Amino acid sequence: MVFPFRRGTRRALLHPTGSSWGDLLFRAGSGAAGFAILALLALLAVVLAINALPSFRAFGFGFLGSTAWNPVRDEFGALPFIYGTLITSAIALLLGVPVSLGIAIFVAELSPGSIRVPLTYVIELLAAVPSVVYGLWGLFVLVPLITTYVSPALQGALGFLPIFQGQIYDRNLFTAGVILAIMIIPTVSAVSRDALLAVPQHQREAALSLGATRWESIRIAVLSYARSGIFGAVMLGFGRAFGETMAVTMVIGNRNAISASWFAPAQTLSSIIANSAREGAAGSLELGAIVELGLVLMLVAFLINVFARFMVWRFLGKREGGLE
Amino acid sequence: MKDSELSIQPQKSRRGLWIVIGVIAVAIIIVVAGALTNWFGLGTSPIQLNGAGSSFAFPLMSAWSTQYNALTGVQINYQATGSGAGINAVVAKNLDFGGTDAPLNTTQHTQNPTLLTIPESLGPVTVAYNLPGLPAHINLTGPIVANIYLGVTTKWDDANITAINPGVTFPSTSIFVQYRSDSSGTTFVFTDYLSKASVQFAAQVGKGKLVAWPVGSGAPQNQGVSNAVKGQAGAIGYVELAYVVQNSMSYAKIKNAAGSYILPDLNSTAAAAASSAGSLPAGNGDWSQVSITNATGSSSYPVATFTYLLVYQELNIYPSGMTEVKAKALVDFLRWAVGNVAQTAAASLTYASLPASVVTLDVTTIRTITFNGVALLP
């Protein structure tokens, strides 16, 4: 019998457990690639830590709680930026998640096939738009629109809340949050839609056969089944909002202070890094403080990821326990 | 069935072969193209001088680069990375020359004593505002602007502002303060002036390329601040003259040390430089205290600055890339830049011409530049 294979293939088939040089090489190569990612992470952390050392020596853990950021006097603290990052991300989730879920439910459960496919393409296309484009659009279209119509209306209706009081700057926490909301909608809706589509058909049929309405069947059978996936999608969105730099820097107003009002300019961890990265000579306290901010950003992103995994794992555990 | 399954395999491996051939072909094309470029380049390789720094000087350096290339064939690459980055890069010997609006501070000068400071141009920083219906040039003073940037003065119809602008009716709108969010020589000059004008500003904010502003919002680059001011009625900001002219914005006359309200333009800027030119240090001296803000003289505009080029006195100190030919080209360019032709060209880009005394100082400095100890300019 003549095998139509070339030599290597034939030998591999004839000796399925044998270790040819090719196998070894392949294993070593892919292993090296796998470990490279660990090495990369370790190197990144080490280099950041080394460069942040001057600042860590000078301020210790007080860096995280201090509101001072004064390059003239060499005083640095991270609190205004942590605050700005958390508030903008929270606004983004508050505005973005309900819309994303609406999109996901419509696409996965309600829309006819003729709309579903183009809609899916558009959502995925939006997720691929570079953030600087959102930033430009935000700066020249969204900012004037919000400053002229939305913010004064909010202040008029909800002005008793401290977050809607005070002078309305055109670039502020609120506009940054809105831009971020728009930026996370494609990601969150695409991933939630996948989670909804993964729900077995018999779940829906069971709910409907018990006399549930369309909404009830989606709520009881689909959303609760897919909640770990949806939670994962929200966390992905949070991750994107958290680290987003370009678009936020353009619309947040860049003030290093904590203000109760959402209409005041602020600064996020990533925007202050982008703004001051050109400053500070090697080894200086200022550069140390900037790098330490990067370290804080990385650490918080890491914690969010761990928390998200933990929550997903907990949801999954519960659901499987409940079903079987 | 079995046969057809088997016959798939050779096709797959043939496809793999094509991929390998494709990759090799692309690699060959890249290598050959690189070699060809190098080969063609070798014959007529132009001398390249690399600089970076001050974004204030960028439009001028671009124009000079084009003009000088046409004249001599020497290619000058200048990147607007910001003054701070320019200083860092030239100290790290990654650049042939650096550009900065803020002089080296005393520490930087002590650590790099052979880095020469050569003022190559100068320009004013304007205080721009957005008040629809008001005159294009209202009167302001240093203490008033300082109070606005400290958050003490918050309304346009503040008594201090209306008192020095008789006949102008100000709206009672809030003042929206705008500043540079990135590290900037423009901020340095502006805060340098405000620190001289207001004791409280000096104590609370101080001068620097990045400072802790108590109020307002920040935008990157001159154009960012221009857009921010244009985008919000009641806004005030500081930008270089070229930007208010290009964007047709309103900008203030500022009261100078002699008590006159002066509009920023090339003449009032040159007057400010001329009034303090006598007290400038030598090229290898400590320039950290040099400032032409709040200059004396009845026609001097008070918020102006030199912009400097930073070059090493001995050029054969670079780890690689510096040759005697290149060093000579660098010195020739510097001499040309402070000369008549280049300085006249600068005026059309709203940069003021250097006063004659400063040109003389620069030429003296450039004559001290050496390669292996041998002076490059006779």
Coordinates of N, CA, C and O in Angstrom, one line a residue, chain B residues 312-375:
Chain B
Y312 N 25.6 70.4 22.6 CA 26.8 70.2 23.4 C 27.9 71.0 22.9 O 28.1 71.2 21.6
Q313 N 28.8 71.5 23.8 CA 29.9 72.3 23.4 C 31.0 71.5 22.6 O 31.5 71.9 21.6
E314 N 31.2 70.2 23.1 CA 32.1 69.3 22.4 C 31.2 68.2 21.8 O 30.5 67.6 22.5
L315 N 31.3 68.1 20.5 CA 30.3 67.2 19.9 C 30.8 65.8 19.7 O 30.0 64.9 19.4
N316 N 32.1 65.5 19.9 CA 32.5 64.1 19.7 C 32.3 63.4 21.0 O 33.3 62.7 21.6
I317 N 31.1 63.4 21.6 CA 30.9 62.7 22.8 C 29.7 61.8 22.7 O 29.3 61.1 23.6
Y318 N 29.2 61.7 21.4 CA 28.0 60.8 21.2 C 28.5 59.4 21.1 O 29.6 59.2 20.5
P319 N 27.8 58.4 21.6 CA 28.2 57.0 21.5 C 28.3 56.6 20.1 O 29.1 55.8 19.7
S320 N 27.4 57.1 19.2 CA 27.5 56.8 17.8 C 26.8 57.8 16.9 O 26.1 58.6 17.4
G321 N 27.1 57.8 15.7 CA 26.4 58.7 14.7 C 26.9 60.0 14.5 O 26.6 60.7 13.5
M322 N 27.8 60.6 15.4 CA 28.3 61.9 15.2 C 29.6 61.9 14.5 O 30.5 61.2 14.9
T323 N 29.7 62.6 13.3 CA 31.0 62.7 12.6 C 31.3 64.1 12.5 O 30.5 65.0 12.8
E324 N 32.6 64.4 12.1 CA 33.0 65.8 12.0 C 32.2 66.5 11.0 O 31.8 67.7 11.2
V325 N 31.8 65.8 9.9 CA 31.0 66.4 8.8 C 29.7 66.8 9.4 O 29.2 68.0 9.1
K326 N 29.1 65.9 10.1 CA 27.8 66.2 10.7 C 27.8 67.3 11.7 O 27.0 68.2 11.8
A327 N 28.9 67.3 12.6 CA 29.1 68.3 13.6 C 29.2 69.7 12.9 O 28.6 70.7 13.4
K328 N 29.9 69.7 11.8 CA 30.1 71.0 11.1 C 28.8 71.5 10.5 O 28.4 72.7 10.6
A329 N 28.0 70.5 10.0 CA 26.6 70.9 9.5 C 25.7 71.4 10.6 O 25.0 72.4 10.3
L330 N 25.8 70.8 11.8 CA 25.0 71.3 12.9 C 25.4 72.7 13.2 O 24.5 73.6 13.4
V331 N 26.7 73.0 13.3 CA 27.1 74.3 13.7 C 26.7 75.4 12.6 O 26.3 76.5 12.9
D332 N 26.9 74.9 11.3 CA 26.5 75.8 10.2 C 25.0 76.2 10.3 O 24.6 77.3 10.1
F333 N 24.2 75.2 10.6 CA 22.7 75.4 10.7 C 22.4 76.4 11.9 O 21.6 77.3 11.7
L334 N 23.1 76.2 13.0 CA 22.8 77.1 14.2 C 23.2 78.5 13.8 O 22.4 79.5 14.1
R335 N 24.3 78.7 13.1 CA 24.7 80.0 12.7 C 23.7 80.7 11.7 O 23.4 81.8 11.8
W336 N 23.2 79.8 10.8 CA 22.2 80.3 9.9 C 20.9 80.7 10.6 O 20.3 81.7 10.3
A337 N 20.5 79.9 11.6 CA 19.2 80.1 12.3 C 19.2 81.4 13.0 O 18.1 82.0 13.1
V338 N 20.3 81.8 13.6 CA 20.3 83.1 14.3 C 20.6 84.3 13.4 O 20.6 85.4 13.8
G339 N 20.9 83.9 12.1 CA 21.2 85.0 11.2 C 20.0 85.7 10.6 O 18.9 85.4 10.9
N340 N 20.3 86.7 9.8 CA 19.3 87.6 9.2 C 18.1 86.9 8.5 O 17.0 87.1 8.7
V341 N 18.5 86.0 7.5 CA 17.5 85.3 6.7 C 16.5 84.5 7.5 O 15.3 84.7 7.3
A342 N 17.0 83.7 8.4 CA 16.2 82.9 9.2 C 15.3 83.7 10.1 O 14.1 83.4 10.3
Q343 N 15.9 84.7 10.7 CA 15.1 85.5 11.7 C 14.0 86.3 11.0 O 12.9 86.6 11.5
T344 N 14.3 86.8 9.7 CA 13.3 87.5 9.0 C 12.1 86.5 8.6 O 11.0 86.9 8.7
A345 N 12.5 85.3 8.2 CA 11.5 84.3 7.9 C 10.6 84.0 9.1 O 9.4 83.8 8.9
A346 N 11.2 84.1 10.3 CA 10.4 83.8 11.5 C 9.3 84.7 11.7 O 8.2 84.4 12.2
A347 N 9.5 86.0 11.3 CA 8.5 87.0 11.6 C 7.2 86.7 10.9 O 6.1 87.0 11.4
S348 N 7.2 86.1 9.7 CA 6.0 85.8 9.0 C 5.2 84.7 9.7 O 4.1 84.4 9.4
L349 N 5.9 84.0 10.6 CA 5.2 82.9 11.4 C 4.9 83.4 12.8 O 4.7 82.6 13.7
T350 N 4.8 84.7 13.0 CA 4.5 85.4 14.3 C 5.6 85.0 15.3 O 5.2 85.0 16.5
Y351 N 6.8 84.8 14.9 CA 7.9 84.7 15.9 C 8.7 86.0 15.8 O 9.0 86.5 14.7
A352 N 9.0 86.6 16.9 CA 9.7 87.9 16.9 C 11.2 87.7 16.6 O 11.7 86.6 16.9
S353 N 11.8 88.6 15.9 CA 13.2 88.5 15.6 C 14.1 88.8 16.9 O 13.7 89.6 17.7
L354 N 15.2 88.0 17.0 CA 16.1 88.2 18.1 C 16.7 89.6 18.0 O 17.1 90.1 17.0
P355 N 16.8 90.3 19.2 CA 17.5 91.6 19.2 C 19.0 91.4 18.8 O 19.5 90.3 19.1
A356 N 19.6 92.4 18.2 CA 21.0 92.3 17.7 C 22.0 91.8 18.8 O 22.8 91.0 18.6
S357 N 21.7 92.3 20.1 CA 22.7 91.9 21.1 C 22.6 90.4 21.4 O 23.6 89.8 21.8
V358 N 21.4 89.8 21.3 CA 21.2 88.4 21.6 C 21.9 87.6 20.4 O 22.5 86.6 20.7
V359 N 21.8 88.1 19.2 CA 22.4 87.4 18.0 C 23.9 87.4 18.3 O 24.6 86.3 18.1
T360 N 24.5 88.5 18.7 CA 25.9 88.6 19.0 C 26.3 87.5 20.0 O 27.3 86.8 19.9
L361 N 25.5 87.5 21.1 CA 25.8 86.5 22.1 C 25.8 85.1 21.6 O 26.6 84.2 21.9
D362 N 24.7 84.8 20.7 CA 24.6 83.4 20.2 C 25.8 83.1 19.3 O 26.3 82.0 19.4
V363 N 26.2 84.0 18.5 CA 27.3 83.7 17.6 C 28.6 83.4 18.4 O 29.3 82.5 18.1
T364 N 28.8 84.2 19.5 CA 29.9 83.9 20.4 C 29.8 82.5 20.9 O 30.8 81.7 20.9
T365 N 28.6 82.1 21.3 CA 28.4 80.8 21.9 C 28.7 79.7 20.8 O 29.4 78.7 21.1
I366 N 28.1 79.9 19.6 CA 28.3 78.9 18.5 C 29.8 78.7 18.2 O 30.2 77.6 17.9
R367 N 30.6 79.8 18.3 CA 32.0 79.7 18.0 C 32.7 78.8 18.9 O 33.8 78.3 18.6
T368 N 32.2 78.6 20.1 CA 32.9 77.8 21.1 C 32.6 76.3 20.9 O 33.2 75.4 21.6
I369 N 31.7 75.9 19.9 CA 31.4 74.5 19.7 C 32.6 73.8 19.0 O 33.1 74.4 18.0
T370 N 33.0 72.7 19.5 CA 34.1 72.0 18.9 C 33.8 70.5 18.6 O 32.8 70.0 19.1
F371 N 34.7 70.0 17.7 CA 34.7 68.5 17.5 C 36.1 68.1 17.8 O 37.0 68.5 17.1
N372 N 36.3 67.2 18.7 CA 37.7 66.8 19.2 C 38.5 68.0 19.5 O 39.7 68.1 19.2
G373 N 37.9 69.0 20.1 CA 38.6 70.2 20.6 C 38.9 71.2 19.5 O 39.5 72.3 19.8
V374 N 38.5 70.9 18.3 CA 38.8 71.9 17.2 C 37.5 72.7 16.9 O 36.4 72.1 16.7
A375 N 37.5 74.0 17.0 CA 36.4 74.8 16.7 C 35.9 74.6 15.3 O 36.6 74.5 14.4

